[in-house]
XYZ file of C-alpha atoms in Angstrom:
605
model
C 0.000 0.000 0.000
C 1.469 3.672 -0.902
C -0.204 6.763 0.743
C 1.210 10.021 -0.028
C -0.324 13.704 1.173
C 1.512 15.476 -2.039
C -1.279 17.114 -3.976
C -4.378 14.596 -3.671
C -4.089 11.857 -1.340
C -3.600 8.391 -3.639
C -4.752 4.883 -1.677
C -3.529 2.127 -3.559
C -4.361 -1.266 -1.808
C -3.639 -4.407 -3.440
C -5.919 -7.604 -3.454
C -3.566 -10.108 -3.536
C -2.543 -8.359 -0.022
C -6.047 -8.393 1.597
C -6.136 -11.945 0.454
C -3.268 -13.165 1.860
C -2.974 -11.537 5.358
C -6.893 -10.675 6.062
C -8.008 -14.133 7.182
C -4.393 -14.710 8.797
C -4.947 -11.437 10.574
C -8.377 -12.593 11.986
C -7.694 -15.808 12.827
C -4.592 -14.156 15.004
C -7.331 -11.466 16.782
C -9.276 -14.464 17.353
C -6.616 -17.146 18.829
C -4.770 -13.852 21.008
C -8.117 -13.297 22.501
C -7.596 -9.622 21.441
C -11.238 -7.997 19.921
C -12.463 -5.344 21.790
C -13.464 -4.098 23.733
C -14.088 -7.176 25.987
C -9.448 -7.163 25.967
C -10.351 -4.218 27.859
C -12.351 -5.632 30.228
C -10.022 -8.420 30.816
C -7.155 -5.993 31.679
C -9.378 -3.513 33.658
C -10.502 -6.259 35.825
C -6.894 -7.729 36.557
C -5.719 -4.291 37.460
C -8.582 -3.366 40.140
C -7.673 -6.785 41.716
C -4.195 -5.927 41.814
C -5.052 -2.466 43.391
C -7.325 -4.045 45.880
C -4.955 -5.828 46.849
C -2.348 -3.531 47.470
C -4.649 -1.549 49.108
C -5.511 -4.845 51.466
C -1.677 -5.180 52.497
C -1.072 -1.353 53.178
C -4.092 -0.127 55.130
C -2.329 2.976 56.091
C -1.077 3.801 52.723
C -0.387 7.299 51.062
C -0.514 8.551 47.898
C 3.685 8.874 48.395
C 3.838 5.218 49.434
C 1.797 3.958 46.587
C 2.822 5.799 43.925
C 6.473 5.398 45.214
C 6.509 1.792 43.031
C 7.180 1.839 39.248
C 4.232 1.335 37.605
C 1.860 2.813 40.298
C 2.827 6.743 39.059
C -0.729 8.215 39.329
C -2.843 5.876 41.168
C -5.889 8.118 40.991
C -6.123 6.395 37.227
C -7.374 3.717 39.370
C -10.508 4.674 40.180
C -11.845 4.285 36.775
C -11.055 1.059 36.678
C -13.473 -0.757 38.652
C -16.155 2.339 38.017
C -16.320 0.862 34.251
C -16.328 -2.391 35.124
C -18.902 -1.775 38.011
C -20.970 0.633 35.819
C -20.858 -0.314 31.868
C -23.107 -2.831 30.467
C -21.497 -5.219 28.224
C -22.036 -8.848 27.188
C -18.131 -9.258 27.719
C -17.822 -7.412 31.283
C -18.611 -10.186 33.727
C -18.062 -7.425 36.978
C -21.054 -5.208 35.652
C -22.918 -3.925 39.009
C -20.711 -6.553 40.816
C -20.703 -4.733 44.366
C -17.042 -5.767 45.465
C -16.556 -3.275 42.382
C -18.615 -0.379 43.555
C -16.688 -0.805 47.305
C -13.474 -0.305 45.496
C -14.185 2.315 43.413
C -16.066 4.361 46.530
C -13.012 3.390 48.780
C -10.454 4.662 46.223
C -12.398 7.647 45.933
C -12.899 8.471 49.696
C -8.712 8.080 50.065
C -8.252 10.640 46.881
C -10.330 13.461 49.268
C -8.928 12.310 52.590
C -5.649 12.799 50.724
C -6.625 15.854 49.058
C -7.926 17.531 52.584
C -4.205 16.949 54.058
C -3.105 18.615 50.722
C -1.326 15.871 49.568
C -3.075 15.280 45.915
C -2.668 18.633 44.139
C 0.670 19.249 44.850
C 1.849 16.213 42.953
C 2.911 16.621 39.107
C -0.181 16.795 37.162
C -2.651 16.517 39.430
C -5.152 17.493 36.962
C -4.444 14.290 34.578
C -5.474 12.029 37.988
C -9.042 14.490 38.270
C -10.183 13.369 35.090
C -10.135 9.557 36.005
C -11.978 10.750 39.679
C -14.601 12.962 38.089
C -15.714 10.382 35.602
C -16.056 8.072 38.196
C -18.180 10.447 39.758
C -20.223 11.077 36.777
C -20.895 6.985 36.619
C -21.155 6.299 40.017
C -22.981 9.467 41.051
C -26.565 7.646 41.948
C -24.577 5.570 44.113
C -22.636 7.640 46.111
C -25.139 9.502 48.424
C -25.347 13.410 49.229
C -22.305 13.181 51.929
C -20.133 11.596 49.900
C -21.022 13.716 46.538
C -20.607 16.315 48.204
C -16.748 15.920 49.493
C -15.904 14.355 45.990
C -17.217 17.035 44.406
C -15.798 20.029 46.606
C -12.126 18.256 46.171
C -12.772 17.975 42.720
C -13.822 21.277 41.618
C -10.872 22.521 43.914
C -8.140 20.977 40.666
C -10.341 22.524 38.374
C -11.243 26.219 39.521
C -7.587 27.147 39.383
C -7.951 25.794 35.166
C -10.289 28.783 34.563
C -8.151 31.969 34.462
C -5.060 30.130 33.397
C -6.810 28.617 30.459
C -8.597 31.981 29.258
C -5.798 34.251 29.905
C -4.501 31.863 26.719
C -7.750 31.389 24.578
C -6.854 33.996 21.703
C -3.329 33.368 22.112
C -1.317 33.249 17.944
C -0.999 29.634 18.188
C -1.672 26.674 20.712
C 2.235 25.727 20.871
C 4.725 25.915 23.792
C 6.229 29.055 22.500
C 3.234 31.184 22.823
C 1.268 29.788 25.548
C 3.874 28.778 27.799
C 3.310 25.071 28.390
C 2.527 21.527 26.200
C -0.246 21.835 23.565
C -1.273 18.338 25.002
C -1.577 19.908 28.746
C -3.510 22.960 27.466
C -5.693 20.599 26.012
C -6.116 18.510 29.049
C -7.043 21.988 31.200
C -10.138 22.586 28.756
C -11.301 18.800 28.374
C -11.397 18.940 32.220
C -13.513 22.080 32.020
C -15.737 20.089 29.632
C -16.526 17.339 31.485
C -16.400 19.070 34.975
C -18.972 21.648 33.325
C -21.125 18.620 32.067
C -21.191 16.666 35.166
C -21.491 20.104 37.866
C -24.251 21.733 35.264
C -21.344 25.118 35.399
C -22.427 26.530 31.422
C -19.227 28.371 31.701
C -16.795 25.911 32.291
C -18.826 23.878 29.214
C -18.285 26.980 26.936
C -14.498 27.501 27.719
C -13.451 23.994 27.371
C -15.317 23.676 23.910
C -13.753 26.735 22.652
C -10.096 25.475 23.102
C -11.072 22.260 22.328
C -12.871 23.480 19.036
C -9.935 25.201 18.042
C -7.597 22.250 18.661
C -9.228 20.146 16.420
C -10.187 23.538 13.334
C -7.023 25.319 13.199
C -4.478 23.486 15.726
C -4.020 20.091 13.839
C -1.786 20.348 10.749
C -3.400 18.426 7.461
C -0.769 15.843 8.346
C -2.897 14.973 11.395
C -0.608 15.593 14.442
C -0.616 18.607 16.588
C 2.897 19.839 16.784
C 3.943 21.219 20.563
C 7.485 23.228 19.756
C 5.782 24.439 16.150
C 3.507 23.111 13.387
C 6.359 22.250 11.851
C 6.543 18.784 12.791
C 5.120 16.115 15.652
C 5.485 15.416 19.044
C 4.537 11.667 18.205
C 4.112 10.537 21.871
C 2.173 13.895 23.218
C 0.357 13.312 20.456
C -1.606 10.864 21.466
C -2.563 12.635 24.534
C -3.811 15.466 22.634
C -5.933 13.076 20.563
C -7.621 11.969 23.617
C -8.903 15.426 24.305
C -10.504 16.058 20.851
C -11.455 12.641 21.518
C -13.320 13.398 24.839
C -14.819 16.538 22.986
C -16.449 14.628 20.141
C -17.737 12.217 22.811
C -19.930 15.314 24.526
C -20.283 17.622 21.408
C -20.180 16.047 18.240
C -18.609 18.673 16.664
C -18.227 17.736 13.066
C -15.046 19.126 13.294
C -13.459 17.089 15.911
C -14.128 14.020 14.011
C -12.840 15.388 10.854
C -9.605 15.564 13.549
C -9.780 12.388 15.085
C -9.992 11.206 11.415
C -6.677 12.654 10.615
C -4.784 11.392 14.164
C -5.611 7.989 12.758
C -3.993 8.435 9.847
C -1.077 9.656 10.800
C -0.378 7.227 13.998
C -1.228 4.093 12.240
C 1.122 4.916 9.294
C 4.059 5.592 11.687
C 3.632 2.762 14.276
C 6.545 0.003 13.878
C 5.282 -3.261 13.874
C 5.813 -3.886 17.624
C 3.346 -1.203 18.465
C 6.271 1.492 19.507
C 5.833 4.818 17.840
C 8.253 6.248 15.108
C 11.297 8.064 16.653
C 13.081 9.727 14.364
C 10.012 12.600 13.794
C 9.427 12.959 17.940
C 11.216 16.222 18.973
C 10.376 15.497 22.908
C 11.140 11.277 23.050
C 13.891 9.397 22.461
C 11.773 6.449 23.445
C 8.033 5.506 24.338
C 6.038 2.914 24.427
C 3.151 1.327 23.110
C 0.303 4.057 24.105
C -2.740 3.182 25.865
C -3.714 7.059 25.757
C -7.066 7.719 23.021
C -8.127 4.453 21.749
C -11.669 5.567 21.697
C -10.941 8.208 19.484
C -9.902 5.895 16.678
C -12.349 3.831 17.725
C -14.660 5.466 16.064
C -13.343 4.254 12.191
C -12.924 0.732 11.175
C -9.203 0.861 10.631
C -9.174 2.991 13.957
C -10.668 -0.338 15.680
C -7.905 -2.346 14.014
C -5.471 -0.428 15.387
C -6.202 -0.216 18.844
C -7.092 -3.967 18.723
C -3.517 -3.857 17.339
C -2.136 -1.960 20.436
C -3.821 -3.494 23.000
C -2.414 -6.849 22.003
C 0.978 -5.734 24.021
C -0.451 -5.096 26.741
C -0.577 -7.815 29.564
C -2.138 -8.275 32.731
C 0.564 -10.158 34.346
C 1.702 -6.839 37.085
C 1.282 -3.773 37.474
C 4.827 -3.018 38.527
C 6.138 -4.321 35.446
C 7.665 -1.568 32.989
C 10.336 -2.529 30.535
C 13.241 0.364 31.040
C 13.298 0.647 27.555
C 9.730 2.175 26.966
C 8.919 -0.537 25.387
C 5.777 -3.470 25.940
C 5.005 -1.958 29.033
C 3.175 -4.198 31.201
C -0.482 -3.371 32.762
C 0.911 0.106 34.522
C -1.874 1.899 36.448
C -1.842 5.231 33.621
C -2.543 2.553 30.894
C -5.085 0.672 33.409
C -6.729 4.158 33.726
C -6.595 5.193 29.880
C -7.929 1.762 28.643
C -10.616 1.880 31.110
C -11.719 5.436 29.014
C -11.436 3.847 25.987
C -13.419 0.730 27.081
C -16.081 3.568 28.604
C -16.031 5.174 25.254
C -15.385 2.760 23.129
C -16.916 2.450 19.153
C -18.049 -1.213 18.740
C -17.782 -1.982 14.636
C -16.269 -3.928 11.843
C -12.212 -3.598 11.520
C -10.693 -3.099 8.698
C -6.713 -4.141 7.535
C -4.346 -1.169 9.210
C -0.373 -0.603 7.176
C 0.891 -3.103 10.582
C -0.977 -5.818 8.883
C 0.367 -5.530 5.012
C 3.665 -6.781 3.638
C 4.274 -3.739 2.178
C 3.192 -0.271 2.484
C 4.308 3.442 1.850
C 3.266 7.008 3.791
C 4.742 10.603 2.848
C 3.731 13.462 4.839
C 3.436 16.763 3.116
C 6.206 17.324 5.620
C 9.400 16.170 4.243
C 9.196 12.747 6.771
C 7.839 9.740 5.422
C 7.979 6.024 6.444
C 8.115 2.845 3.946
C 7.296 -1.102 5.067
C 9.342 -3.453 2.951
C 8.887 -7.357 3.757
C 10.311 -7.292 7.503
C 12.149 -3.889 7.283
C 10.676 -0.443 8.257
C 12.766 2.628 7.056
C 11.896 5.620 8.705
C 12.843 8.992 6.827
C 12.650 12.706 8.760
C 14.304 15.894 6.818
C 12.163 17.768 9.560
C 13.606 21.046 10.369
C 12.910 23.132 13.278
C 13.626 25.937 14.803
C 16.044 24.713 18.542
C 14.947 26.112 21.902
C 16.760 26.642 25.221
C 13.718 24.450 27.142
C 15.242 20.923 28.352
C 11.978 19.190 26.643
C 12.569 20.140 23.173
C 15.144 18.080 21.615
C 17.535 18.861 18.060
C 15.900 17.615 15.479
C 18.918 16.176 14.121
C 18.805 12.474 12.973
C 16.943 11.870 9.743
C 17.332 7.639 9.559
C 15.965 5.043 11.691
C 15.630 1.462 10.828
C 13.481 -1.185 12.513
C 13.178 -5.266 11.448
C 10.322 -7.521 12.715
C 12.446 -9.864 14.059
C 15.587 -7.678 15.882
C 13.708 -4.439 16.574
C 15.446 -1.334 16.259
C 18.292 -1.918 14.709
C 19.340 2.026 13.849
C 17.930 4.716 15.731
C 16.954 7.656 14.404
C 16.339 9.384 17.967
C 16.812 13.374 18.003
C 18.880 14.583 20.909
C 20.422 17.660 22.760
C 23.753 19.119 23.315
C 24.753 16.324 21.807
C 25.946 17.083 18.148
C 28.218 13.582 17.898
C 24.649 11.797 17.795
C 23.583 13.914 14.865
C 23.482 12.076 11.505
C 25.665 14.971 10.141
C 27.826 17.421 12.036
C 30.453 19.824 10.657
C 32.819 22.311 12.745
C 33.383 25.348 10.839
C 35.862 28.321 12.646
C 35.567 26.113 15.911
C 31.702 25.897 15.930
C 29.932 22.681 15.446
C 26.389 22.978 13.437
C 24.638 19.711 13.473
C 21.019 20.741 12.266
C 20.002 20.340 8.234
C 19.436 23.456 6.540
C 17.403 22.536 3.847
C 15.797 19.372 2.945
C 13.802 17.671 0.379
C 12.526 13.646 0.744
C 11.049 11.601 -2.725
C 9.973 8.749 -2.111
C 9.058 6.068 -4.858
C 8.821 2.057 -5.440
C 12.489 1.945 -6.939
C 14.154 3.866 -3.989
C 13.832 6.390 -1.355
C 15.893 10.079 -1.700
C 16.452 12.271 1.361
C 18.656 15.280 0.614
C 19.770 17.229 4.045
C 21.536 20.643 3.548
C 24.056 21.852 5.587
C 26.644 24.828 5.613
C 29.495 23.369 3.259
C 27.707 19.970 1.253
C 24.753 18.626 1.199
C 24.086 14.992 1.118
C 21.222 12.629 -0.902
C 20.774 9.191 0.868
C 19.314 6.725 -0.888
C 16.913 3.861 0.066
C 16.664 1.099 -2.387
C 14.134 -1.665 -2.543
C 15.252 -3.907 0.356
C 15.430 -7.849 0.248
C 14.036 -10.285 2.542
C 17.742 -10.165 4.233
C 19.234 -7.406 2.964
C 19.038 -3.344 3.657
C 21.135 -0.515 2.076
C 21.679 3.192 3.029
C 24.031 4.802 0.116
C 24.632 8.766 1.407
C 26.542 10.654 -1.445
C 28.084 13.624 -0.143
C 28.303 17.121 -2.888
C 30.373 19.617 -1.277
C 29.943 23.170 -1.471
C 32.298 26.426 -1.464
C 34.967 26.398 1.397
C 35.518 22.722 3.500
C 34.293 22.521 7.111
C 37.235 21.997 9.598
C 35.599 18.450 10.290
C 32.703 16.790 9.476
C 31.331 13.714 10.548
C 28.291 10.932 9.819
C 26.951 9.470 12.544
C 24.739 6.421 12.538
C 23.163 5.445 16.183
C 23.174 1.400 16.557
C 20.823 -0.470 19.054
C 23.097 -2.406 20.651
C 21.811 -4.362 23.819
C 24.079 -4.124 26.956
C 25.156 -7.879 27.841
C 24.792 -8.863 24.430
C 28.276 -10.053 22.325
C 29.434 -7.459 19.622
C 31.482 -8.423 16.978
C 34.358 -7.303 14.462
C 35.591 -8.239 11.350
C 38.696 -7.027 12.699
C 38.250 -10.136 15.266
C 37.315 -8.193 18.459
C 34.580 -10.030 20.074
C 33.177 -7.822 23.240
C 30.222 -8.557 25.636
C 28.759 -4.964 25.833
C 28.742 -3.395 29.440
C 29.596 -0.028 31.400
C 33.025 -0.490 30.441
C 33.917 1.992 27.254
C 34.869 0.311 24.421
C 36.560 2.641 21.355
C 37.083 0.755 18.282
C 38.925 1.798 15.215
C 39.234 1.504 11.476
C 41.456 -1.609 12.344
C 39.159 -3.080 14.815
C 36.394 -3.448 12.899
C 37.667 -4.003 8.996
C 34.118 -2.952 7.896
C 31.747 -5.352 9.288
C 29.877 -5.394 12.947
C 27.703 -8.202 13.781
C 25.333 -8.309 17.050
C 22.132 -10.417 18.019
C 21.790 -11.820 14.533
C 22.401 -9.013 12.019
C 25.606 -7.619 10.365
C 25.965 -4.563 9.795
C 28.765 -3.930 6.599
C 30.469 0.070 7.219
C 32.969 2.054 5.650
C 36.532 0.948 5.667
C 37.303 4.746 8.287
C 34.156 3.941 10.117
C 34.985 4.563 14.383
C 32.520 2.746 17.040
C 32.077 3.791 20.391
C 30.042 2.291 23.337
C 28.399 3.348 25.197
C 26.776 6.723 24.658
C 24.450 7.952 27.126
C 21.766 10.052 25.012
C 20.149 13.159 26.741
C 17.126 12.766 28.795
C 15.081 15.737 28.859
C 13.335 14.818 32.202
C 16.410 14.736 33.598
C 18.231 17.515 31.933
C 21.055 15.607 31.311
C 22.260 12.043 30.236
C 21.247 9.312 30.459
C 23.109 7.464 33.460
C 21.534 3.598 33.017
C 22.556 1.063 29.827
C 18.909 0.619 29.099
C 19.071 3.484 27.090
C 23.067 3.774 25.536
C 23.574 3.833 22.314
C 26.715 2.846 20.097
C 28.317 5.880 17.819
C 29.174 4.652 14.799
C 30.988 7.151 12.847
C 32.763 8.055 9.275
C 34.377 10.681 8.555
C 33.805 13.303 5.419
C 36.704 13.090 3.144
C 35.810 17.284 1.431
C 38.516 17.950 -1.539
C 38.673 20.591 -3.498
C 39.916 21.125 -7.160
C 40.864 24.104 -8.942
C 39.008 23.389 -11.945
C 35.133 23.700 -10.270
C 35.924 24.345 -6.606
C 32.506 25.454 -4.950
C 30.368 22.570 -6.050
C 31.506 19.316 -6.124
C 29.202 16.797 -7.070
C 29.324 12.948 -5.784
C 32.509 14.001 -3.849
C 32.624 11.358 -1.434
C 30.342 8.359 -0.873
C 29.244 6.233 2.124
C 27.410 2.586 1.635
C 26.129 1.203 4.985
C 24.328 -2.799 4.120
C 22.249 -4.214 6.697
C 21.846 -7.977 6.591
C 19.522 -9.940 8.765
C 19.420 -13.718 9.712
């Protein structure tokens, strides 16, 4: 299948594909016990008894001492948990009106105001993300909770969302919904009016109604790019991971208004996150300007929900997740395990949820092509995925905005991530070009332009003295070439360097064609020209390099929640670098075409 947004939008979907994956995809939904949304129920109910019980063993528990345990960040997202199962009426929820569920849910919500009267709950980072899960519990539950107890549920919850009035109109007519302008995430300012919303639906306040659909309106008319994402730094480009939480909003907003325009949105947010999703559910990297990493998202399936490729896809994502335990989180952002914000955020989606026929999503093809009208795009070959991003973007002193400096990332179905294309910050070695020109190292593309077509992929990157075309070829089943041809241009930088970021897993053997063989730790490992004659081979692929090419291990990347690197392997990277050989020739010295050449080949067992 090859989608591209370049003029009119052209869907071209085989029938030999349908054919031959269709009933293989089905018969996979069926045997995984996956369709939807009784998956959700299954998951919702194994998380409330895993929260009972931890509630059972730690009777004089605090929101410090719960939430202290990986996993259990925001355990207000627990409430909704058990309110859906106690309260929604489904032939696949076996807990509907089961009592033990209506105890939990009321005894969650009494210790949320006991810990909100000792002025414990709003203090703690986003407060207002844990209000939403309490006051649609309240709206379900609200016949059964009594006047005393309404009453102190409701006073503790308007008390988050009073504060959200002046701070969210002071920014209603503000140029653009983006961090530089209103001074926070698009996806938090969205979150501030779908909380107004729903807190002016539930408490009858007209006002609160009103300013939450005006933001919300706007987010989903003038705030999404035709590309479908909302960008937080700029327009320019996503946020892939924010995204989703964004979605949600417009989501929630459809759900109460039915505003033709926030499904016109929501129609659009499929599109894009289904076309850059790798196979394993993880978004796309190299376009996130906030993430290095993330996992699969439980955040907004209702939203897509409400298309039959939509329902595919969050079928699709809810396949990784597990009910095994809630203090289960893989460091890598990856196949997180049933955490309580996904319990929470799959328990709105199974309140919400779209019931329908699915329909074949890009995850479930052989092959299949998508080019923004952005210069990023994203091609599915066999068991490859090549990633392209010639996104450019203006860089900001704030910790959570990273470079957007890689352009290549490289996934297979059976290794993973083998390149990452992962932006980063004060860190111009991880860039996929740097140069240093009168001691000053510029690692950000100029210019760009990305083609994309069935015989290869082109990405051309600009920068200050070449510019560089990497081409994509039509991959085999076992085989994967990058070919960057460098044209340099007027006066040679001091130094310039391509750098390709490897996934290479910590405990894990590394090998050389130079004969080095290494198991991968903290221990710093440089190796040159010598060392590795070419060829690097780890976990089952080999990875052929230029005869100059450098590797170094490990690299910590920056982590923006930090401020700083990373400290733990989890995350580490290996630098694999070559340098630019510029020359210059008296007959045509300011451009010289196809000066230098780099061929990287990928080859997977």
């Amino acid at each position: 299948m090859a989608v591209s947004k370049r003029g009119s939008m052209i869907r071209t979907v085989t029938a030999f594909v349908l054919v031959l994956f269709l009933p293989s995809m089905l018969l996979a939904a069926s045997a995984n016990n996956t369709q939807l949304p009784g998956a959700y129920f299954r998951l919702l109910e194994a998380g409330a008894a895993m929260v009972e019980a931890r509630l059972n063993a730690e009777p004089s528990a605090t929101l410090e001492t719960l939430e202290a345990i990986p996993g259990w960040t925001h355990f207000p997202y627990s409430i909704l948990a058990s309110a859906v199962l106690y309260s929604k009426k489904h032939a696949t929820n076996p807990r509907y009106h089961d009592p033990k569920m209506l105890a939990l849910t009321l005894r969650i919500g009494d210790f949320l105001a006991a810990e909100c009267e000792k002025g414990r709950y709003e203090p703690r980072l986003d407060s207002d993300w844990d209000t939403y899960m309490w006051l649609d519990a309240y709206r379900l539950l609200e016949p059964e909770l009594g006047e005393e107890r309404k009453a102190r549920w409701r006073r503790e919850i308007e008390r988050i969302v009073v504060p959200l009035v002046p701070d969210t109109t002071k920014r209603l007519d503000f140029p653009w919904y983006n961090s530089p302008f209103i001074g926070t995430s698009p996806n938090h300012y969205a979150q501030w009016a779908s909380l107004l919303l729903l807190a002016g639906h539930v408490f009858k306040n007209q006002e609160w109604k009103d300013l939450g659909s005006r933001v919300l309106h706007r987010f989903a008319a003038e705030e999404q790019t035709p590309d479908g994402y909302w960008g937080e730094h700029s327009r320019a480009a996503p946020t892939t991971g924010y995204d989703y939480v964004t979605s949600t909003q417009v989501a929630l907003y459809w759900e109460y208004t039915h505003d033709p325009a926030a499904l016109q949105a929501l129609r659009r947010s499929t599109d894009f996150h289904k076309y850059f999703t790798y196979p394993d559910g993880i978004p796309v990297e190299v376009i996130n300007d906030r993430n290095r990493y993330w996992g699969v998202d439980a955040w907004g399936h209702f939203g897509f929900s409400n298309f039959p490729d939509g329902r595919r896809y969050v079928e699709f994502l809810t396949s990784f997740f597990h009910a095994d335990n809630l203090t289960r989180m893989d460091p890598q952002w990856e196949h997180w395990g049933l955490t309580l914000d996904a319990l929470g955020r799959l328990a709105q989606s199974a309140l919400y949820y779209h019931e329908g026929r699915t329909q074949p999503i890009p995850q479930d093809q052989a092959n299949y092509s998508y080019q923004m009208s952005i210069p990023a795009g994203i091609r599915k070959t066999g068991p490859w995925v090549v990633a392209l991003s010639g996104l450019i973007n203006t860089q900001t002193l704030s910790q959570f905005y990273l470079d957007r400096q890689s352009s290549v990332s490289v996934f297979h179905q059976k290794y993973g991530l083998i390149i990452s294309g992962a932006n980063s910050k004060r860190q111009p070695e991880l860039a996929t070009f740097s140069e240093k020109i009168d001691g000053q190292v510029f690692h950000m593309p100029l210019s760009s332009r990305l083609q994309m077509s069935d015989k290869q992929d082109r990405l051309s990157l600009s920068y200050n003295t070449f510019f560089s075309d990497m081409y994509v070829p039509t991959p085999s089943e076992r085989e994967l070439r990058l070919r960057f041809v460098l044209t340099g241009r007027g006066t040679p930088a001091e130094e310039t360097k391509l750098g390709i970021q490897l996934c290479l897993k910590a405990g894990e053997t590394l090998e050389t064609a130079g004969g080095k063989k290494i198991v991968l730790g903290t221990e710093r490992v440089e190796l040159s020209p010598e060392d590795l004659r070419g060829e690097v081979r780890h976990r089952g692929w080999m990875l052929k390099v230029d005869p100059t090419a450098r590797l170094v291990w490990p690299i910590y990347p920056f982590n923006p929640y930090m401020n700083k690197p990373e400290t733990k392997l989890d995350h580490a990277v290996g630098l694999l670098s070559v340098p630019v050989q510029a020359k210059r020739t008296k007959e045509d010295w300011f451009v010289r075409p196809g000066e230098q050449e780099i061929l990287f080949t990928l080859t997977a067992n």
